[in-house]
PDB file of C-alpha atoms in Angstrom:
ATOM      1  CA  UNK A   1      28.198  12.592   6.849  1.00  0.00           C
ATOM      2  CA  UNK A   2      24.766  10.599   6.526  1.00  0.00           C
ATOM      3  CA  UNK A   3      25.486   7.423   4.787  1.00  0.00           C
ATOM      4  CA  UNK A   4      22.963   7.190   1.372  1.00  0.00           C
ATOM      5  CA  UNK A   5      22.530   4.747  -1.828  1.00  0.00           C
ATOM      6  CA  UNK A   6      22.056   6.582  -4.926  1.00  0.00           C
ATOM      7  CA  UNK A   7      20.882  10.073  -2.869  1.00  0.00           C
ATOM      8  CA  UNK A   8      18.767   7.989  -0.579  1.00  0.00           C
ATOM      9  CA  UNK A   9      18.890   7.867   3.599  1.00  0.00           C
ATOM     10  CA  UNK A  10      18.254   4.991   5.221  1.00  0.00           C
ATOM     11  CA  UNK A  11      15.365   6.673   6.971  1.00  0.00           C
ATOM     12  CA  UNK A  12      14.012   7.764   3.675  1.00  0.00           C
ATOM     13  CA  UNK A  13      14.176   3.717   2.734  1.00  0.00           C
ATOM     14  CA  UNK A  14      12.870   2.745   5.237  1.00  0.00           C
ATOM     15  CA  UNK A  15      10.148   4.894   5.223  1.00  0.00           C
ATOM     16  CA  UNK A  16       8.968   3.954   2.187  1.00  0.00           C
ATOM     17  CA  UNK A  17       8.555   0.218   2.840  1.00  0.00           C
ATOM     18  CA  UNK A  18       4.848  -1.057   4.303  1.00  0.00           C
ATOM     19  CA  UNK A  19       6.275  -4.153   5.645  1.00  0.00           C
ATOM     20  CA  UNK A  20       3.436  -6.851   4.285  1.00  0.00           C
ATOM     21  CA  UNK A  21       1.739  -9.419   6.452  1.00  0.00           C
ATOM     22  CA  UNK A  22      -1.318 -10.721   4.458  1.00  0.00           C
ATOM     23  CA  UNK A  23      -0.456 -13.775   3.077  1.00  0.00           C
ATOM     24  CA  UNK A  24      -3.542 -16.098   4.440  1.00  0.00           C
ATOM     25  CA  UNK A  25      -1.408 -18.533   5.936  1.00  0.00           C
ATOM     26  CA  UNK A  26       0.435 -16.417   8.620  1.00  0.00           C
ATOM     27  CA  UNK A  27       0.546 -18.255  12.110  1.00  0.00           C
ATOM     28  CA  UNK A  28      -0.185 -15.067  14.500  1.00  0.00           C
ATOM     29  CA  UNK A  29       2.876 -15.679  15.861  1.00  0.00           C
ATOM     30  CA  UNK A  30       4.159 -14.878  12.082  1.00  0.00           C
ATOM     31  CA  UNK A  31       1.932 -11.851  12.363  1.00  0.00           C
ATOM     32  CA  UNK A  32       3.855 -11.071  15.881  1.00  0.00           C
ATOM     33  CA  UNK A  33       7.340 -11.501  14.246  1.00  0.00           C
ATOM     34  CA  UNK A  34       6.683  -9.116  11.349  1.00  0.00           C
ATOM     35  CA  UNK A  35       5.804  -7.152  13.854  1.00  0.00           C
ATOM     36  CA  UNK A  36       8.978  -7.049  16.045  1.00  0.00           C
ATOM     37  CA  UNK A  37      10.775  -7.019  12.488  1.00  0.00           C
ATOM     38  CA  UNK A  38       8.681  -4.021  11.308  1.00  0.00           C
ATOM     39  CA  UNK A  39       9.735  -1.964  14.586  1.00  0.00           C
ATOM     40  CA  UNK A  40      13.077  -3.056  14.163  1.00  0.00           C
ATOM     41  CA  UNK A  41      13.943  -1.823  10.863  1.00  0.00           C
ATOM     42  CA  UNK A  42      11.943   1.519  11.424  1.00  0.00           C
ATOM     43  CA  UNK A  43       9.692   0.989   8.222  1.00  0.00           C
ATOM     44  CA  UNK A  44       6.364   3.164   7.699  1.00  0.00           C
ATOM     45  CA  UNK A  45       3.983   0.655   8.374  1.00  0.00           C
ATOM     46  CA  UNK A  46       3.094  -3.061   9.013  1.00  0.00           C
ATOM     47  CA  UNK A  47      -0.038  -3.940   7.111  1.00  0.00           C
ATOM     48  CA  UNK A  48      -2.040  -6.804   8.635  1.00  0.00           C
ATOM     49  CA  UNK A  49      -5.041  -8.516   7.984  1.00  0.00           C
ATOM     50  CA  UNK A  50      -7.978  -6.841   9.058  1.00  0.00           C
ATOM     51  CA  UNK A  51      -9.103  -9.651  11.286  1.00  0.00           C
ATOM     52  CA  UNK A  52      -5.369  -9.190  13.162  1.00  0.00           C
ATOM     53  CA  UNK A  53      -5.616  -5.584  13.644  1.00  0.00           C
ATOM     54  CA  UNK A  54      -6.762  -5.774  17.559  1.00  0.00           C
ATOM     55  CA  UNK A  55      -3.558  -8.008  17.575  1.00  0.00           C
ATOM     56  CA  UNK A  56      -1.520  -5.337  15.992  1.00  0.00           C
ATOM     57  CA  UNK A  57      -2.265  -2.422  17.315  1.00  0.00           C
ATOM     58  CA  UNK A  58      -0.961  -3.259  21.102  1.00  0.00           C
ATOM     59  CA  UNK A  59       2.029  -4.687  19.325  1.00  0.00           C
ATOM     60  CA  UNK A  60       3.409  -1.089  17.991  1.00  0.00           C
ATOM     61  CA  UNK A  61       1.147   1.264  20.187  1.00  0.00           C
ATOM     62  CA  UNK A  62       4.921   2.226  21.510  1.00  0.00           C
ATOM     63  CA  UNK A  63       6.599   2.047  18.041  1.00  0.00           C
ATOM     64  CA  UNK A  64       6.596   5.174  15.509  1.00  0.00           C
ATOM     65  CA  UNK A  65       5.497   2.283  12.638  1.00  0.00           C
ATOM     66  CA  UNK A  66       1.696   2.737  11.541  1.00  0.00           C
ATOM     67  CA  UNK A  67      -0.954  -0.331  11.553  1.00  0.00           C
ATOM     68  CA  UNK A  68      -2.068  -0.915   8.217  1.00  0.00           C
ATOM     69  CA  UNK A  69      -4.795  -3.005   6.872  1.00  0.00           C
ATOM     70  CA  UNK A  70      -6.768  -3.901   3.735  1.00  0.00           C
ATOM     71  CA  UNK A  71     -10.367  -3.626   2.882  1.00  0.00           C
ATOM     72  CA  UNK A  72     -12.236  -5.266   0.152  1.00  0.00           C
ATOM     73  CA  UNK A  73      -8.995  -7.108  -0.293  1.00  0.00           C
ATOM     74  CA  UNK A  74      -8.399  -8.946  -2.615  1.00  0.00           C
ATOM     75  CA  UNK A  75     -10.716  -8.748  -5.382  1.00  0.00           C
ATOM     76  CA  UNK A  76     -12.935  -5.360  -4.471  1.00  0.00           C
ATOM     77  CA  UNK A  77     -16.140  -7.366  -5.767  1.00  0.00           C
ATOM     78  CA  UNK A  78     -17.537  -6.858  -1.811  1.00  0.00           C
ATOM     79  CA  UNK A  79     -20.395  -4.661  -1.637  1.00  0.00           C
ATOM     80  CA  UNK A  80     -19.438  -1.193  -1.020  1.00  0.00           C
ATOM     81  CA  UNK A  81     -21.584  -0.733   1.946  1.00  0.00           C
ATOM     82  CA  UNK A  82     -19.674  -3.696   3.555  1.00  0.00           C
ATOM     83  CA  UNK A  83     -16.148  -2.190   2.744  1.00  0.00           C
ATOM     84  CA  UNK A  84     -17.166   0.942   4.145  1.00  0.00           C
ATOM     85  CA  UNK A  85     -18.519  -1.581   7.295  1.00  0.00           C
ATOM     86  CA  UNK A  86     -14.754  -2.581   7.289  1.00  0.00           C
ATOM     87  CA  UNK A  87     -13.187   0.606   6.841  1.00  0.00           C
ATOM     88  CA  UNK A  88     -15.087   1.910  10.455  1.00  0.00           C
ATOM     89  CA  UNK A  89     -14.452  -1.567  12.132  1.00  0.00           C
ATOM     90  CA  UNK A  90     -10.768  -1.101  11.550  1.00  0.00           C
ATOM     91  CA  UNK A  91     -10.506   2.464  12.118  1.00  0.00           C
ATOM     92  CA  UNK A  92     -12.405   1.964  15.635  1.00  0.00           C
ATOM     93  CA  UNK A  93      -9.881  -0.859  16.436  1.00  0.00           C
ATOM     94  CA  UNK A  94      -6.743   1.685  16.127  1.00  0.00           C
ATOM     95  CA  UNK A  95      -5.656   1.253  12.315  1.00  0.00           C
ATOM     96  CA  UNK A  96      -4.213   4.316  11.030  1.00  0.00           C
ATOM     97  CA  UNK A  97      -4.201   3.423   7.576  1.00  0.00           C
ATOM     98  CA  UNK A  98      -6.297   1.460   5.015  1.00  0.00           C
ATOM     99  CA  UNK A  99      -5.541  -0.047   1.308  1.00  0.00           C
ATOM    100  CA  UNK A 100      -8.647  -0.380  -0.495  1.00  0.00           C
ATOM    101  CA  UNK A 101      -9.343  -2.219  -3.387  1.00  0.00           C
ATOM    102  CA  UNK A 102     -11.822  -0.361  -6.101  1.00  0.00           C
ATOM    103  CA  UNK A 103     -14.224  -2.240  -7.841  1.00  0.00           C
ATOM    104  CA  UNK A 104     -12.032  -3.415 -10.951  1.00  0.00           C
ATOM    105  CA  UNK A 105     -14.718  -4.917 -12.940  1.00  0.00           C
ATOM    106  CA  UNK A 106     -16.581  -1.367 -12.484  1.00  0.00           C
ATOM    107  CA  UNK A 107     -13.324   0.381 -14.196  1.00  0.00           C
ATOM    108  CA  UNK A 108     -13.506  -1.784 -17.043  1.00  0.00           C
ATOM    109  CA  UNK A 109     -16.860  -1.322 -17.450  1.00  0.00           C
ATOM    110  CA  UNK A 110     -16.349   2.483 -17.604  1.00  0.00           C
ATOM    111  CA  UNK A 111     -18.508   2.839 -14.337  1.00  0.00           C
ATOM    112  CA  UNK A 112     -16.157   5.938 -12.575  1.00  0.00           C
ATOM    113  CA  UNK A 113     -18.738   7.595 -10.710  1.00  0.00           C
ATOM    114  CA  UNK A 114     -19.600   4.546  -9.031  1.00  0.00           C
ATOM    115  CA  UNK A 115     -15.981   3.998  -8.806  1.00  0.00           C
ATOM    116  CA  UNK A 116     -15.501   7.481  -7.328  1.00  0.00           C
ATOM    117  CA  UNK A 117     -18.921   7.476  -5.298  1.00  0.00           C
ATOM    118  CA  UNK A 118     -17.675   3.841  -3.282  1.00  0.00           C
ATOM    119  CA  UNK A 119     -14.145   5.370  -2.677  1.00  0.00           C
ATOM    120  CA  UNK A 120     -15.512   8.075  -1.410  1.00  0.00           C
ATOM    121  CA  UNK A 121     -17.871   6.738   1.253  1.00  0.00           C
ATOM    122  CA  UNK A 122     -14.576   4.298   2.477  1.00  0.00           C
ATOM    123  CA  UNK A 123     -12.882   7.286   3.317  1.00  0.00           C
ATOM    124  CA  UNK A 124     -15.653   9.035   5.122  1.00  0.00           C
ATOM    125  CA  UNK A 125     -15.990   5.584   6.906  1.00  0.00           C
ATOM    126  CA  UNK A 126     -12.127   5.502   7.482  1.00  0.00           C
ATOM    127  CA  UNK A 127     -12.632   8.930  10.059  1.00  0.00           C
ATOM    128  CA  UNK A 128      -9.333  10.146   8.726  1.00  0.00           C
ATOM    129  CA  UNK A 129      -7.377   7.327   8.588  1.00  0.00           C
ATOM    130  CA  UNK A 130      -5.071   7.350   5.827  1.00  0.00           C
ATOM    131  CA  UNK A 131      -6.601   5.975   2.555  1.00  0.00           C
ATOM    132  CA  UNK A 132      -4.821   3.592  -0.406  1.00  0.00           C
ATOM    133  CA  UNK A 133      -6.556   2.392  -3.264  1.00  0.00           C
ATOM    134  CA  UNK A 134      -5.493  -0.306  -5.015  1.00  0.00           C
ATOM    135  CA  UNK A 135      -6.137  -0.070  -8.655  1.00  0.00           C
ATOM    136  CA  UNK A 136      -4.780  -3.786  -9.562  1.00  0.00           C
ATOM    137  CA  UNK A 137      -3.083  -2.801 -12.794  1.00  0.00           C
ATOM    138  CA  UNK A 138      -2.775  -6.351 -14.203  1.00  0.00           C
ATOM    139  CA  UNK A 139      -6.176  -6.233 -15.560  1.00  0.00           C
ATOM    140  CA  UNK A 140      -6.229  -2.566 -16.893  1.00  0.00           C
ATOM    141  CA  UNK A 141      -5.474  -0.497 -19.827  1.00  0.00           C
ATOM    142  CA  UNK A 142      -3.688   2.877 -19.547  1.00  0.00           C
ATOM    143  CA  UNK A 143      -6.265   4.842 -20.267  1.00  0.00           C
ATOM    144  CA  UNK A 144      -8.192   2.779 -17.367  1.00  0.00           C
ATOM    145  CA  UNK A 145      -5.769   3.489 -15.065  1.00  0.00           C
ATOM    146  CA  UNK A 146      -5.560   6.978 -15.907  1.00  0.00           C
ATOM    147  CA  UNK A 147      -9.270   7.574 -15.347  1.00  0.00           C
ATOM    148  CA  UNK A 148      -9.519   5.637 -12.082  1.00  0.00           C
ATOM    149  CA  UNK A 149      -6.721   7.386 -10.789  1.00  0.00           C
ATOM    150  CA  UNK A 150      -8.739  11.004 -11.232  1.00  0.00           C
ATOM    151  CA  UNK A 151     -11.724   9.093  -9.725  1.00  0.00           C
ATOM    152  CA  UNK A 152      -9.623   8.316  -6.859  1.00  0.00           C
ATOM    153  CA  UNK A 153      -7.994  11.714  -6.425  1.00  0.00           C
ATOM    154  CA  UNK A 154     -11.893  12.935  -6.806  1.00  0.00           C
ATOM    155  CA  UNK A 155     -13.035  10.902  -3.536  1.00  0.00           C
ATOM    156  CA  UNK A 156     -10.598  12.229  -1.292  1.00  0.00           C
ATOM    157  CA  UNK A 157      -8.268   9.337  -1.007  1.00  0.00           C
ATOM    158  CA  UNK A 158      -4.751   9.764   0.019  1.00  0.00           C
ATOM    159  CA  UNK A 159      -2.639   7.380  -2.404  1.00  0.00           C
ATOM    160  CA  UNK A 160      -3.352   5.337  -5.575  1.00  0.00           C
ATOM    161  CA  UNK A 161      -1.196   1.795  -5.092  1.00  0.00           C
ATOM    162  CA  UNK A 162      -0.698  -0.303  -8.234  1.00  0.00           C
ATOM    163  CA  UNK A 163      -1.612  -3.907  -7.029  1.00  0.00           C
ATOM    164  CA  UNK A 164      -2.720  -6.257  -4.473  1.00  0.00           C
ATOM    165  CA  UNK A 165       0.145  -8.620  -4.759  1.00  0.00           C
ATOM    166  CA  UNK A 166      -2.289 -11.322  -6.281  1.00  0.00           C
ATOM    167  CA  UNK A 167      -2.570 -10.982  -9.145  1.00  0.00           C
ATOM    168  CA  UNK A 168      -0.790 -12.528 -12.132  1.00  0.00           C
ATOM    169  CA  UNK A 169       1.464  -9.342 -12.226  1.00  0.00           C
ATOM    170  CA  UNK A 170       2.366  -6.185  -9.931  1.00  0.00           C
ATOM    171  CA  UNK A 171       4.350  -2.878 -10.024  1.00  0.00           C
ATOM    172  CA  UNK A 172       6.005  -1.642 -13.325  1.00  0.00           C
ATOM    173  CA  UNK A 173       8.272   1.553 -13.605  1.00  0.00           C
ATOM    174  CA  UNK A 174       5.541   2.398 -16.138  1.00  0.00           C
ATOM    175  CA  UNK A 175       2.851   2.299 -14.238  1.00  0.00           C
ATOM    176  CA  UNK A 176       4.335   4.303 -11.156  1.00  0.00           C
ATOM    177  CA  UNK A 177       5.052   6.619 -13.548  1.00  0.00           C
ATOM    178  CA  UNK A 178       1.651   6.564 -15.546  1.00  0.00           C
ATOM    179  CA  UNK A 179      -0.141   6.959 -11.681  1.00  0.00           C
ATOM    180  CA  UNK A 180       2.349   9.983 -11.000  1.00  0.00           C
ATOM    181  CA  UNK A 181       1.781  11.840 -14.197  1.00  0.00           C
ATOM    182  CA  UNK A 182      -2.220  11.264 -13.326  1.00  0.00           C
ATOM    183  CA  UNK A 183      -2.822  12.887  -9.971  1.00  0.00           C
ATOM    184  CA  UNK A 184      -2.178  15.690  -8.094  1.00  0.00           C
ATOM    185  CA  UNK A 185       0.828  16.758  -5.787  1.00  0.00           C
ATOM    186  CA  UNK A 186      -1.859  15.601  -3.028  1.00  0.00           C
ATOM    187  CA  UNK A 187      -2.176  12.434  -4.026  1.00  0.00           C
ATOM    188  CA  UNK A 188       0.715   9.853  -3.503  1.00  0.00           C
ATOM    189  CA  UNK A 189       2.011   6.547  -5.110  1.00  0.00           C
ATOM    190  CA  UNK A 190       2.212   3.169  -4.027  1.00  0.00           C
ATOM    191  CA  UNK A 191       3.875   0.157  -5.461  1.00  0.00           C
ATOM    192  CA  UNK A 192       3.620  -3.105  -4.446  1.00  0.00           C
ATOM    193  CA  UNK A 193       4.049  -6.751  -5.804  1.00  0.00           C
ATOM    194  CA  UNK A 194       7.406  -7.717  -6.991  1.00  0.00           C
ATOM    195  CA  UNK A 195       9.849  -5.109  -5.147  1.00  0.00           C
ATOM    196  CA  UNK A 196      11.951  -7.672  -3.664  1.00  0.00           C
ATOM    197  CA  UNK A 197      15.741  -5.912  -3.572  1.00  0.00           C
ATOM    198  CA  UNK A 198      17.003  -2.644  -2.760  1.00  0.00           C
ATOM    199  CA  UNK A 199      17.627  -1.876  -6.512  1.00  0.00           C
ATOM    200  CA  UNK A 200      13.668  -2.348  -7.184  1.00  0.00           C
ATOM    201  CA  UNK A 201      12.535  -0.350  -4.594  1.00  0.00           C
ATOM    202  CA  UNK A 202      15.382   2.332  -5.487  1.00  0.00           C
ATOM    203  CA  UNK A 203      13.956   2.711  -9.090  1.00  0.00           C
ATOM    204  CA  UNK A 204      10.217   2.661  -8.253  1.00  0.00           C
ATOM    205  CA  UNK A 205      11.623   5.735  -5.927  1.00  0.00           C
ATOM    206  CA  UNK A 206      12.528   7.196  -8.537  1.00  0.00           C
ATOM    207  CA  UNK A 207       9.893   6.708 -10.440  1.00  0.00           C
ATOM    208  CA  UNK A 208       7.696   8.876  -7.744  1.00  0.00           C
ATOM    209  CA  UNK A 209       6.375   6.234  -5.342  1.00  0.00           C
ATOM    210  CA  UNK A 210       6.522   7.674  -2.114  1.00  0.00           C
ATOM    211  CA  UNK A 211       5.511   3.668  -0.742  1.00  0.00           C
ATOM    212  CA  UNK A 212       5.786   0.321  -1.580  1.00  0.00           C
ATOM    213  CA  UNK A 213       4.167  -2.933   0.011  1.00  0.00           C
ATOM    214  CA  UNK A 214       7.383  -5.577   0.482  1.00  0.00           C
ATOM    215  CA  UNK A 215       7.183  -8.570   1.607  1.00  0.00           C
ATOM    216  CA  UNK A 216      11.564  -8.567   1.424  1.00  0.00           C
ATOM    217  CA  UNK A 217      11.907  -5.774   4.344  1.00  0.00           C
ATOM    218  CA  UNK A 218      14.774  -7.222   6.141  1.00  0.00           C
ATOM    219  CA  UNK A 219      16.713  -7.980   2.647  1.00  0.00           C
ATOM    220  CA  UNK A 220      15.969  -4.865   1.345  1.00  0.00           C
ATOM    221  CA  UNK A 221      17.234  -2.445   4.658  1.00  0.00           C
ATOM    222  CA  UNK A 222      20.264  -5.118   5.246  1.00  0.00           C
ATOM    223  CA  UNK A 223      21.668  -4.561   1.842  1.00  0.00           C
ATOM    224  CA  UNK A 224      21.167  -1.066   1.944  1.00  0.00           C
ATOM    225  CA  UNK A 225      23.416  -0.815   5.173  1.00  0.00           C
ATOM    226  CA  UNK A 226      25.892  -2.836   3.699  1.00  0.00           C
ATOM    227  CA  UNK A 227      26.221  -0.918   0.957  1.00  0.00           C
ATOM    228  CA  UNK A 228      26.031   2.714   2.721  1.00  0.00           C
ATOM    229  CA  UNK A 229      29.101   1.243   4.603  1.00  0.00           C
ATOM    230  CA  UNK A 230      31.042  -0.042   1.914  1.00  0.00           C
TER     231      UNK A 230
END
């Protein structure tokens, strides 16, 4: 019988997790570990930096786990022209998927279309490359995360993802939810910032996030094999 924690497979865990590697201080041999560790454990993706991506991709060109990497990351202030620069430099040097992050202060301001209009050219830029966009929910309202979440879905991008991981605060149950609730069946969640045990990334599962950006991968998969086996 396949071993689960609270209805979940291990491969289901698993593939959930985008196992993080973008803190700025990473040695590349750091970057090379979480490598080995993200192949290991069997977890969706490892998201690099974008400058570490023609390290990457050699790394796990044998392994089922995606390269990941960020664009306009962390703030989104970059021109959009130069995130949709990034988006093609990274796709051309073998990333399969991208986490973008919107324009926040254009949100606030109630500028969608432009919000919708950048989006969009990053994922004609990404040449089918799976696309995230990172709303960073610490500095929104509801209703602002509501409305950038249909100008999202509008541009064609695969996933809305809840934060960054620096900012002052990350993923909340209520937010997964409130993302869910705003997008289509075509459009998927992300969490990210703060899921740092099993339990956390259980509920956020729940919740209807389909992925979640952890830094805690080994943690997270070890405790959930220790408990399937208890």
């Amino acid at each position: 019988m396949t071993q689960t924690v609270r209805g979940f497979t291990y491969e289901q865990v698993a593939g959930t997790i985008d196992h993080s590697l973008l803190r700025p201080d990473l040695t590349l041999g750091e970057v090379e570990a979480g490598c080995e560790l993200a192949d290991r454990y069997r977890v969706a993706s490892a998201c690099c930096r974008p400058a570490d991506v023609p390290l990457v991709v050699p790394l796990l060109a044998a392994s089922p786990v995606a390269v990941g990497t960020v664009v306009g990351f962390p703030h989104g202030s970059a021109p959009s022209e130069v995130k949709a620069h990034e988006a093609r430099l990274v796709r051309s040097q073998g990333a399969a998927e991208i986490d973008m992050v919107l324009n926040i202060g254009w949100v606030r301001s109630g500028e969608l279309a432009r919000v919708e209009e950048e989006v969009r050219q990053v994922v004609a830029a990404a040449d089918g490359a799976v696309v995230k966009v990172i709303l960073e929910n610490a500095y929104l309202g509801d209703e602002q995360k509501v409305l950038a979440c249909k100008a999202v879905e509008a541009a064609g991008a695969d996933y809305v993802k809840t934060s960054t991981g620096f900012a002052p605060t990350g993923a909340t149950i209520e937010d997964v939810r409130l993302m869910r609730a705003s997008v289509s069946p075509r459009v998927k969640v992300k969490a990210a910032h703060g899921v740092r045990t099993l339990d956390a990334l259980l509920e956020v599962m729940e919740a209807g996030a389909e992925r979640c950006g952890a830094t805690a991968t080994a943690g997270i998969l070890d405790d959930f094999v220790a408990r399937a086996s208890a």
